[in-house]
Structures are given as C-alpha cells and as structure tokens.
XYZ file of C-alpha atoms in Angstrom:
611
model
C 0.019 -0.019 0.038
C 1.222 3.541 -0.907
C 1.515 6.189 1.957
C 0.786 9.864 1.381
C 2.451 12.301 3.776
C 0.619 15.531 4.028
C 2.534 17.107 7.041
C 5.848 18.651 6.310
C 6.818 17.858 2.622
C 3.931 16.365 0.535
C 5.369 12.940 -0.370
C 4.060 9.669 -1.671
C 6.008 6.536 -0.675
C 5.837 2.899 -1.415
C 5.895 -0.058 1.147
C 9.546 0.212 1.439
C 9.553 3.857 2.213
C 10.933 4.902 -1.232
C 9.527 8.014 -2.786
C 7.244 7.687 -5.658
C 7.925 10.363 -8.340
C 4.702 12.072 -8.854
C 4.648 15.859 -9.699
C 4.072 18.207 -6.909
C 0.618 19.324 -8.283
C -0.397 15.525 -8.496
C 0.424 15.172 -4.818
C -1.384 18.235 -3.979
C -4.380 16.941 -5.881
C -4.415 13.796 -3.880
C -4.181 15.462 -0.463
C -7.114 17.752 -1.630
C -9.291 14.876 -2.945
C -8.689 13.069 0.236
C -10.381 16.003 2.185
C -13.296 16.177 -0.253
C -16.666 14.318 0.112
C -16.448 11.085 -1.951
C -12.757 11.746 -2.737
C -13.522 12.904 -6.158
C -14.280 15.946 -8.226
C -14.960 17.025 -11.905
C -11.829 17.985 -14.017
C -13.112 21.591 -13.906
C -13.247 21.580 -10.113
C -9.729 20.292 -9.929
C -8.383 22.731 -12.376
C -10.250 25.586 -10.630
C -8.535 24.547 -7.217
C -4.918 24.200 -8.671
C -5.097 27.267 -10.799
C -7.709 29.422 -9.405
C -6.044 32.776 -10.544
C -5.837 31.788 -14.176
C -8.406 31.952 -16.838
C -10.605 28.739 -17.243
C -9.304 27.764 -20.469
C -5.638 28.230 -19.300
C -6.407 26.156 -16.090
C -7.865 23.450 -18.263
C -4.850 23.338 -20.419
C -2.495 23.021 -17.318
C -4.531 20.210 -16.062
C -4.355 18.265 -19.294
C -0.585 18.619 -19.189
C -0.629 17.480 -15.573
C -2.740 14.452 -16.440
C -0.467 13.571 -19.199
C 2.539 13.537 -16.892
C 0.704 11.410 -14.312
C -0.341 8.806 -16.947
C 3.460 8.503 -18.050
C 4.238 7.611 -14.440
C 1.400 5.208 -13.741
C -1.795 4.527 -15.989
C -2.783 1.176 -14.243
C -5.915 0.166 -12.416
C -3.875 0.368 -9.197
C -2.879 4.007 -9.577
C -3.836 6.319 -6.795
C -5.609 8.606 -9.036
C -8.479 7.304 -11.256
C -8.701 9.640 -14.073
C -11.695 9.812 -16.610
C -12.813 12.343 -19.330
C -15.027 13.843 -16.754
C -13.555 13.434 -13.217
C -10.659 12.654 -11.059
C -11.030 10.360 -8.136
C -8.593 9.430 -5.339
C -8.596 5.617 -4.770
C -8.438 6.016 -0.970
C -8.538 2.245 -0.461
C -5.130 1.936 -2.171
C -3.133 4.144 0.150
C -2.869 5.374 3.591
C -2.697 8.984 4.607
C -0.999 10.415 7.766
C -4.000 12.719 8.509
C -6.035 9.718 9.179
C -4.530 9.634 12.647
C -6.955 12.387 13.877
C -9.920 10.043 13.547
C -8.500 6.655 14.376
C -10.090 4.589 17.154
C -7.344 4.229 19.921
C -6.874 5.369 23.572
C -6.955 9.337 23.944
C -3.334 9.597 25.027
C -2.025 7.387 22.367
C -3.810 9.299 19.748
C -2.598 12.640 21.364
C 1.014 11.619 21.196
C 0.799 10.366 17.509
C -1.067 13.607 16.497
C 1.370 15.871 18.340
C 4.239 14.517 16.367
C 2.415 15.434 13.096
C 1.555 18.994 14.177
C 5.072 19.822 14.928
C 5.287 20.069 11.120
C 3.091 22.305 8.872
C 0.353 20.768 6.959
C 1.357 20.923 3.247
C 4.526 22.672 4.451
C 6.335 22.763 1.257
C 3.541 24.132 -0.785
C 4.350 27.740 -1.433
C 1.378 30.261 -1.984
C 0.159 29.302 -5.476
C -3.424 30.367 -5.597
C -6.075 31.827 -3.319
C -8.027 28.413 -3.367
C -4.921 26.511 -2.271
C -4.119 29.061 0.483
C -7.763 28.954 1.686
C -7.823 25.163 1.818
C -4.632 24.780 3.612
C -5.773 27.458 6.258
C -9.121 25.609 6.626
C -7.401 22.142 7.034
C -5.045 23.527 9.710
C -8.035 24.972 11.640
C -9.601 21.648 11.438
C -6.651 19.857 12.792
C -6.298 22.365 15.818
C -9.934 21.743 16.692
C -9.486 18.050 16.599
C -6.222 18.123 18.389
C -7.655 20.294 21.214
C -10.454 17.932 21.670
C -7.931 15.028 21.854
C -6.007 17.016 24.514
C -9.078 17.676 26.636
C -9.980 13.989 26.530
C -6.298 12.726 27.075
C -5.416 15.128 29.975
C -7.365 13.537 32.770
C -5.622 10.256 32.208
C -2.131 11.631 32.123
C 0.164 9.559 34.420
C 3.969 9.865 34.701
C 6.580 12.132 33.080
C 6.237 10.954 29.682
C 2.393 11.691 29.584
C 2.919 15.031 31.417
C 5.459 15.986 28.664
C 2.911 15.072 26.025
C 0.075 17.142 27.563
C 2.236 20.201 28.377
C 3.755 20.168 24.751
C 0.330 19.900 23.211
C -1.056 22.653 25.285
C 1.828 24.973 24.355
C 1.362 24.203 20.739
C -2.311 25.177 20.774
C -1.591 28.193 22.985
C 0.896 29.519 20.429
C -2.318 29.921 18.114
C -4.731 31.089 21.021
C -3.004 32.478 24.061
C -6.558 33.266 25.559
C -7.619 29.644 25.915
C -8.112 29.286 29.516
C -9.218 25.610 29.548
C -5.711 24.815 28.245
C -4.077 27.022 30.766
C -6.062 25.172 33.451
C -4.809 21.854 32.158
C -1.201 23.185 32.430
C -1.960 24.474 36.088
C -3.131 21.115 37.062
C 0.108 19.283 36.076
C 2.510 18.339 38.930
C 5.433 20.577 39.855
C 3.849 23.980 38.980
C 4.527 26.465 41.844
C 2.549 29.621 40.505
C -0.903 28.867 39.015
C -0.325 31.579 36.321
C 2.972 29.854 35.100
C 2.974 27.431 32.218
C 5.745 25.026 32.797
C 6.800 21.489 32.060
C 5.997 19.619 35.234
C 8.519 16.797 34.957
C 11.420 18.866 34.335
C 13.901 17.825 37.207
C 16.403 20.535 36.429
C 13.885 23.297 36.345
C 13.700 25.857 39.289
C 10.024 26.564 39.372
C 10.425 29.940 40.931
C 9.281 32.512 38.408
C 11.392 35.629 37.954
C 9.761 38.550 39.832
C 10.001 40.779 36.722
C 7.751 38.344 34.960
C 5.322 38.064 37.632
C 4.966 41.790 38.034
C 4.759 42.258 34.224
C 1.929 39.557 34.178
C 0.106 41.383 37.021
C 0.387 44.709 35.206
C -1.326 43.283 31.998
C -4.927 44.379 31.572
C -7.457 42.234 29.806
C -5.781 40.155 26.996
C -6.027 41.254 23.362
C -7.537 39.015 20.814
C -5.092 36.425 19.667
C -5.108 37.607 16.194
C -3.648 41.050 17.260
C -1.012 39.798 19.773
C 2.656 40.301 18.744
C 4.297 36.895 18.144
C 7.717 36.005 19.601
C 9.858 32.984 18.851
C 12.968 31.982 20.819
C 15.200 30.044 18.554
C 17.220 27.207 20.320
C 21.028 28.041 20.264
C 23.409 27.013 17.599
C 27.134 26.511 18.364
C 30.241 27.924 16.655
C 32.610 25.016 16.451
C 32.704 22.336 19.141
C 31.510 23.944 22.373
C 30.513 22.376 25.640
C 27.285 23.213 27.149
C 24.896 23.416 24.168
C 22.427 21.201 25.580
C 22.103 23.082 28.901
C 21.993 26.400 26.790
C 19.079 24.920 24.799
C 17.425 23.923 28.054
C 17.728 27.475 29.340
C 16.188 28.999 26.191
C 13.280 26.465 26.502
C 12.938 27.449 30.292
C 12.610 31.140 29.078
C 10.128 30.265 26.414
C 7.841 28.540 28.953
C 8.155 31.429 31.434
C 7.132 34.045 28.877
C 3.960 32.066 28.232
C 2.646 33.424 31.473
C 2.188 36.778 29.834
C -1.200 37.346 28.383
C -0.361 40.051 25.723
C 2.499 38.411 24.079
C 2.013 35.168 21.920
C 4.973 32.787 22.331
C 5.749 30.265 19.624
C 6.060 26.771 21.187
C 9.509 25.176 21.487
C 8.659 22.499 18.960
C 7.873 25.030 16.223
C 10.884 26.985 17.239
C 13.099 24.014 16.594
C 11.586 23.488 13.200
C 12.313 27.112 12.355
C 15.823 26.831 13.364
C 16.374 23.799 11.160
C 14.547 25.184 7.961
C 16.669 26.268 5.265
C 14.458 29.177 4.474
C 13.916 30.754 7.979
C 12.811 34.045 6.709
C 10.064 32.420 4.654
C 8.877 30.458 7.647
C 8.807 33.266 9.996
C 6.783 35.457 7.551
C 4.253 32.759 6.913
C 3.728 32.346 10.741
C 3.384 36.234 11.114
C 6.125 36.313 13.593
C 7.150 39.795 14.613
C 10.160 39.218 16.991
C 12.584 36.609 17.195
C 15.342 35.905 19.938
C 18.409 34.496 18.159
C 20.923 32.751 20.234
C 24.471 31.489 19.612
C 26.793 29.606 21.943
C 30.678 30.019 21.389
C 33.693 29.736 23.597
C 33.076 33.424 24.521
C 29.568 32.482 25.937
C 25.945 32.741 24.826
C 25.186 35.656 22.508
C 21.521 36.571 22.433
C 19.843 39.288 20.317
C 16.152 40.292 20.077
C 15.252 41.022 16.324
C 12.313 42.933 14.978
C 11.702 40.619 12.013
C 10.011 43.084 9.397
C 12.894 45.432 9.416
C 15.744 43.227 10.545
C 16.262 45.757 13.531
C 18.255 44.342 16.417
C 16.349 45.844 19.376
C 18.562 44.291 22.070
C 21.631 42.230 22.307
C 24.106 41.042 24.979
C 26.555 38.239 25.618
C 26.635 36.114 28.813
C 29.857 34.545 29.795
C 29.266 30.731 30.236
C 31.398 27.690 30.877
C 30.455 24.135 31.496
C 31.296 24.673 35.190
C 29.401 27.806 35.787
C 26.398 27.329 33.387
C 24.065 25.361 35.774
C 24.408 27.976 38.549
C 24.103 30.915 36.169
C 21.146 29.549 34.384
C 18.326 31.061 36.623
C 20.080 34.381 36.606
C 20.325 34.332 32.761
C 16.699 33.326 32.471
C 15.503 36.062 34.781
C 17.542 38.512 32.783
C 16.387 37.330 29.355
C 12.826 37.062 30.526
C 12.652 40.489 31.939
C 14.511 42.224 29.077
C 12.532 40.454 26.385
C 9.210 41.388 28.180
C 10.337 45.115 28.695
C 11.631 45.546 25.160
C 8.444 44.129 23.606
C 6.295 46.383 25.908
C 8.325 49.335 24.970
C 8.375 48.872 21.224
C 4.982 47.160 20.568
C 2.814 50.272 20.439
C 4.663 51.786 17.638
C 4.585 48.634 15.572
C 0.807 47.574 16.015
C -0.147 49.298 12.676
C 1.811 46.542 10.878
C -0.077 43.515 12.324
C -3.345 45.433 11.800
C -2.656 45.759 8.154
C -1.516 42.286 6.788
C -1.753 43.178 3.089
C 0.546 46.136 3.559
C 2.957 43.910 5.648
C 2.827 41.159 2.975
C 3.856 43.578 0.180
C 6.569 45.178 2.286
C 7.933 41.692 2.971
C 7.961 40.879 -0.685
C 9.986 44.058 -1.382
C 12.367 43.390 1.439
C 13.106 39.932 0.183
C 13.817 41.134 -3.299
C 16.368 43.628 -2.044
C 18.635 40.745 -1.116
C 19.963 40.886 -4.594
C 21.451 44.006 -6.161
C 20.256 43.476 -9.722
C 18.027 45.847 -11.712
C 15.257 43.486 -12.036
C 15.084 42.660 -8.351
C 15.487 46.521 -7.357
C 12.686 47.449 -9.638
C 10.371 44.575 -8.522
C 11.117 45.585 -5.042
C 10.047 49.151 -5.789
C 6.714 48.096 -7.166
C 6.150 46.014 -3.967
C 6.935 48.991 -1.723
C 4.601 51.099 -3.669
C 1.969 48.508 -3.243
C 2.414 48.486 0.593
C 1.848 52.323 0.695
C -1.409 51.750 -1.192
C -2.835 49.907 1.858
C -1.102 52.378 4.438
C 0.111 55.645 3.303
C 1.950 56.258 6.607
C 3.899 53.050 6.676
C 7.391 54.299 7.320
C 9.373 51.216 6.471
C 7.864 51.162 2.939
C 9.267 54.711 2.442
C 12.805 53.579 3.531
C 12.408 50.554 1.117
C 11.639 52.996 -1.808
C 14.545 55.144 -0.782
C 16.953 52.127 -0.856
C 15.607 51.064 -4.358
C 16.734 54.370 -5.662
C 20.128 54.498 -4.252
C 20.747 50.854 -5.180
C 19.812 51.577 -8.806
C 21.944 54.689 -8.661
C 24.920 52.265 -7.492
C 24.224 49.468 -9.956
C 23.746 51.525 -13.082
C 26.888 53.788 -12.205
C 25.685 56.569 -14.421
C 25.564 59.298 -11.657
C 21.770 59.843 -12.176
C 20.967 62.735 -9.820
C 17.164 62.229 -10.319
C 17.366 58.748 -8.553
C 19.222 60.390 -5.622
C 16.621 63.140 -5.383
C 13.753 60.360 -5.119
C 15.720 58.613 -2.507
C 16.046 61.661 -0.464
C 12.419 62.526 -0.787
C 11.320 58.985 0.533
C 13.882 59.012 3.257
C 12.546 62.466 4.610
C 8.747 60.938 4.263
C 9.950 58.025 6.589
C 11.449 60.288 9.138
C 8.309 62.560 9.020
C 6.086 59.529 9.814
C 8.373 58.007 12.469
C 11.271 59.892 13.692
C 12.158 57.221 16.246
C 12.641 54.721 13.402
C 16.367 54.273 12.758
C 15.983 53.157 9.176
C 14.832 56.636 7.869
C 17.959 58.272 9.158
C 19.852 55.379 7.741
C 18.495 55.991 4.107
C 18.907 59.686 4.582
C 22.548 59.154 5.533
C 23.191 56.750 2.536
C 21.583 59.336 0.032
C 23.631 62.309 1.469
C 26.659 60.289 0.883
C 25.845 59.760 -2.761
C 24.930 63.384 -3.108
C 28.468 64.210 -2.008
C 27.580 65.574 1.451
C 29.681 63.436 3.605
C 29.430 65.270 6.702
C 25.556 65.390 6.666
C 25.629 61.580 5.883
C 27.837 61.035 9.009
C 25.488 63.014 11.070
C 22.341 61.100 9.972
C 24.046 57.625 10.268
C 25.340 58.552 13.728
C 21.780 59.576 14.806
C 20.517 56.234 13.221
C 23.038 54.277 15.260
C 22.046 56.206 18.537
C 18.452 55.189 17.910
C 19.309 51.589 17.392
C 22.778 50.632 18.536
C 22.669 46.928 17.549
C 20.944 47.498 14.247
C 23.386 45.735 11.905
C 22.115 47.446 8.642
C 22.600 50.847 10.072
C 26.017 50.010 11.279
C 26.901 48.629 7.749
C 25.652 51.851 6.184
C 27.679 53.907 8.708
C 30.781 51.938 7.811
C 30.091 52.539 4.161
C 30.096 56.293 4.785
C 33.378 56.014 6.705
C 34.974 54.486 3.653
C 33.963 57.441 1.580
C 34.866 59.762 4.270
C 38.515 58.745 3.844
C 38.552 56.804 7.258
C 38.724 53.127 5.855
C 40.374 51.787 9.175
C 37.306 52.933 11.195
C 35.161 51.465 8.539
C 36.568 48.213 8.457
C 36.096 47.855 12.379
C 32.546 48.998 12.087
C 31.609 46.792 9.094
C 33.230 43.774 11.088
C 31.048 44.640 13.918
C 27.945 44.496 11.506
C 29.066 41.215 10.359
C 29.271 39.856 14.025
C 25.682 41.041 14.569
C 24.514 39.543 11.276
C 26.917 36.483 10.569
C 24.922 35.280 7.465
C 25.734 38.597 6.103
C 24.045 40.141 2.919
C 26.579 40.737 -0.085
C 26.382 44.401 0.620
C 28.341 43.983 3.876
C 30.980 41.951 2.208
C 31.136 44.636 -0.766
C 31.746 47.285 1.886
C 34.404 45.484 3.756
C 36.158 44.733 0.350
C 36.134 48.554 -0.272
C 37.511 49.384 3.184
C 40.283 46.766 2.717
C 41.064 48.135 -0.683
C 41.731 51.565 0.648
C 43.726 50.149 3.498
C 45.848 48.466 0.596
C 45.065 45.042 2.002
C 44.185 43.825 -1.550
C 44.215 40.118 -0.687
C 41.475 40.622 2.055
C 39.535 42.668 -0.465
C 39.493 39.810 -2.898
C 38.531 37.325 -0.251
C 35.460 39.448 0.843
C 34.262 39.549 -2.772
C 34.808 35.881 -3.187
C 32.733 35.368 -0.199
C 29.687 37.171 -1.820
C 26.979 35.092 -3.360
C 26.342 37.428 -6.147
C 29.681 39.081 -6.916
C 28.448 41.171 -9.851
C 28.099 44.487 -7.882
C 31.930 44.074 -6.791
C 33.412 43.091 -10.032
C 35.194 46.450 -10.455
C 36.648 46.440 -6.807
C 37.740 42.752 -7.368
C 39.394 43.680 -10.695
C 41.239 46.747 -9.141
C 42.397 44.575 -6.128
C 43.735 41.814 -8.476
C 45.537 44.385 -10.557
C 47.171 45.971 -7.645
C 48.818 42.655 -6.500
C 49.838 41.893 -10.231
C 47.317 39.198 -10.699
C 46.388 40.091 -14.400
C 44.624 37.012 -15.247
C 42.094 37.430 -12.521
C 41.950 41.186 -13.072
C 40.929 40.631 -16.633
C 38.401 38.047 -15.515
C 36.587 40.539 -13.287
C 36.914 43.305 -15.746
C 35.295 41.295 -18.397
C 32.312 40.409 -16.123
C 32.030 44.129 -15.094
C 32.087 45.093 -18.710
C 29.361 42.632 -19.694
C 27.017 44.039 -17.131
C 27.797 47.799 -17.840
C 29.635 48.224 -21.261
C 29.437 51.993 -21.048
C 31.294 52.266 -17.797
C 33.694 55.116 -17.810
C 36.456 55.478 -15.041
C 36.684 59.278 -15.076
C 32.938 59.763 -15.204
C 32.312 57.460 -12.233
C 35.077 58.986 -10.219
C 33.685 62.372 -10.766
C 30.442 61.310 -9.005
C 31.556 58.854 -6.481
C 31.975 60.964 -3.167
C 35.390 60.525 -1.801
C 36.398 63.065 0.798
C 40.015 63.064 0.095
C 41.830 62.870 -3.306
C 44.139 60.140 -2.471
C 41.203 57.755 -2.517
C 40.231 58.747 -6.015
C 43.865 58.397 -7.136
C 44.165 54.915 -5.619
C 40.915 53.649 -7.078
C 41.798 55.157 -10.442
C 45.166 53.421 -10.342
C 43.616 50.070 -9.695
C 40.851 50.318 -12.291
C 43.301 51.509 -14.981
C 45.857 48.639 -14.170
C 42.737 46.215 -14.525
C 42.220 47.532 -18.022
C 39.032 49.749 -17.578
C-alpha cells in the first residue's frame, strides 16, 4: 500500500519507504481529494482549485498537461488517481494518509502523542502560495486539525500519568496556546500538572532540572497586564534554540535554558509565544525568513553559543532591526548555577523591550496586506540587480496603497533608488533626489525609526555631502545601536569619508551581529580593505559574496594591484558585460570620496585592470 504524507513535505512513498516520483501538483491533488466528500471531483473543479488565479481555458490546459505527466508515471488500475474524461478520483482504499490519525479509534493519550508529532510540522508545509483556493484550503484544514487536536487534549489530559504523559500534555497545550493564548481551559490543564509552583505559570511539570520560581519581573509584568487582546492582534515572539560555533561544551544546557525562558514567557497574556517544537523546526529550516513570515512572527530571539559565551539578540523581523543584544559569559562549570540568573535577565529584558516597542508597531499587524507587500519588497532587495530592485520598488509602492503612513515602505523605496544609482553607475541625480524625498517621508512619519535616518545618510553620501551623511547615520546608530544594517551603512560612509580603518572595524561589527551577512556587507568590507591596501583581504570578501556582480570592479582593481593580471581581466570582463558603457573618469567624478588620495588609488587599480 502507498502512503501519502501531508504534514511537512508532501510525499508519496511505497511500502519500502521509497519516494514515488509524482509531480508536486499531483500530490497536492491527492491531498485535496482526500479531504473532499467522496474523494472525487470534476476535472473543472480540480483545475479551478490548482489554478484559481488563471483563466478557465488556461487552467484546463494546465490540467491536461498534468494528467499527461501522471499517466506517463502510472496508468494502471492500481494508480492512486483514477482519471476519466469527466472526473478525477482518489482511490483512497489503495493508500494510507498520515492525517487519518486524527480520526483513528485508539486510547486518547496514544492518539494525542501520535497527532502531536504530526502537528510539529506544517500541513502541506512545502507548498508555497500558489493560488487563493490552495491557500484557503490549507488554512481551513489547519483550523480543523487544531480543533480535533484540542479535543484530543481535553480527552487525554485527565488520564495523564508519569513524566512522559505530562510532557505530551504540556507540549500539546503549548502548541495550541501558540495559536490562541487566551484559551483558559488549556491554561487550566497546565496549572493542574504536577510541579507548577505558581498557577499563572505554564511550565513542564516533569523537568527535574527546572527551578520553578518565576522571575519577579515576569510575575510583576503579568500582574500589570490588563484584559488580553484578541489572539489575532498579539505580537508573536519565537525564541530560537541556540546554535554553536565549532565544538562547544554546554549546548544542551543552553538549549534547556532557552526552553525555560520560552515557557516562562507564556505566562504573559499580551504576548504570543511560539512553542519550542515550532521554534526547533524554524531553526532547522533552510529558508527561515519565509517560515517566519508565513507564521506572522514579529520578533525573534536568536542565540548562539561559542567559547566566549551565549550571545542573544532580540530582532524585529520585518525590518531586521536588532532591538537588544548582549553576551553572557558561560562555561560548562558555571552554566548550571548561572542558568536561573540568565533566564531572569532574558525574561525581563524581552518582556520590557516588547512592551516598549510594540505600540509603535501595531499598525503593521493590523494591516496584513501592507505587511505582505513590504516583505515581498524586502526579500527582493537581497539581490542588487536591476530586475530585483525594480520589482522591490513596485512591492513597496503597493504596501503604501494599503497604508500611506507606513514608514518602512518609504525607507524601502529610498533604498531602491540609491541601489539603482549604484548598480547603473551613471551618476543619475534624479534617482538620488527620489531617494532623499522618500527618506524624509519615512522620518516624518516615524522619527524614532532608525531606518529613515539610515536611508537619509546613504543618500546624502551619494549626493556628496559626507558630513551630513555621517550626522544622519550617527543619529540612526544612537536610535538603534545593535541594528546591523545601520552599522553597515555607517561603515560605508566612513569608507567614503577617507576613514577606511574605522570603516573596517565597524563593518566587522555589523558582520558579527549578522553573521549570515548580505552581500552588501562584504562589498563594503572589500572597499575598506582596498583603501587600506589590503588587497588580498578585499578579494577574499568579494569571493565570499553570493552574487559578486556589484563588486566586479573592486575585485578587478584589487587583483591588478597585486599583479594578478589574469584574475583582474576576468573580473573586468564580467563588469564590462554588465555595464559596457562604464567610464572610469565619469564614475570617479560622481563617487563621493572626501580626500583625493582615494580617487587616485581607485583610479590606479581600475586603469591597471584595463578599464
């Protein structure tokens, strides 16, 4: 019998566990038909589901192509999909489906344990947004699963006995409270578990290493809370389990610490905490940003353990702003005794920072279409190519259609104009004028938002006003001293202010705050290294970039300065392919270097490279 997996990645496997190579749309069709009455639909209904945003004729053509591919794989009577000229039917008796566990007849605790494992993964988790019909179906099924899972928990909780059952019950309750923090019956279940000292604390009762005294700061914050807001408007916070840099002792204890803090924060009524199970899945996902956006997470606490201790930073995800960051000295010997002190510090600091920053950010959660459009634009700005920049600009403009006062969209627009100015290298002043206008609009709408001053500083730099640029970026860094993007822009301005040594120190700080650095950070570091005449380092930074295209000129100049003519020619040819009209003197006339020696040094490298 074949098995259809619907949680996590959609997969069809044979009896030996080997994947059966059906197209993704065919697997999606099987999962959808399983949830439909009679497991069958007309061809038109299937086409409308798979391609609801397309014209009917185009959807029908797409379906015919899909059917042709399916028949090439398996056209036998035992095929899971029975396809006729009028309908498509899932032969449900020929396969098992993981979602059946929700309705199987078995003792409540056994069913809860089996279902809990499934719900740690997203239903149809590898299906990216393809059509409104698909998105609505997934959301509808997820709601249905939560309702069934909650009922299982209510039935299983009274029979819980022993540490394993308590862990299952508490884990299930936390998963559900992640979606609805105001569910008092679930809180009552958690309060009834053995080992909970405070009735308002949600804790794992069987944790022998856990100190059940709740930090006073958290208790006080909880008592200060008024009536809880609706779950849909609560800010969501995920605490990611720590990663390690190299072979570091104490990772498991550090992980237990973060789980402790997660559970303690669940006592707060006006913050929605993502359950540890989900946090673990997010940490492992190769596309964390997409998962975080999909779950509407506003804040994340990122932690890393190294020989220097546990580094933690609280990040506001939509703008990648680091609100708070610190490092805790930790060793294997001291970690157990420091654990509660660190938990108290993290708990109170996270709660305080969320309370301090949330009021100014509520408009974002209140307007999901604006937020979605903004995220699309922000994700596109990861690549400095004209198509990406212009598509990002369109997305930021769309965000402003939904909210004309959304400051981050104005900063995004400003960034697209300065990025296009850089990439085209034509000295187009109109682009810089538009960038300045949008940066000022961002500041006007939120003068406490560091990104507005950051974009103003970048624009002033390219307009040749290095002093004004430094002033704006210094103010931005005062507003948000751990905001890696602000620090990067400040470093970039220091390069142009003829202070490359300070620039390199600052960009290295930005990289330490944002270790999986954007290419722009590495490009800035390459420029600072070039002007320090550390040409090998400059080349190494360029080589580390995922998309080296923007840095081809600095790489060519660096190679030429160390006499590597072959590599200099390679990079020059790549640069000329992208911008065949590049002119050295015209470019140097518009690039704002404060002191002449920088222009002379850059000219020397470019000319040696053959530009």
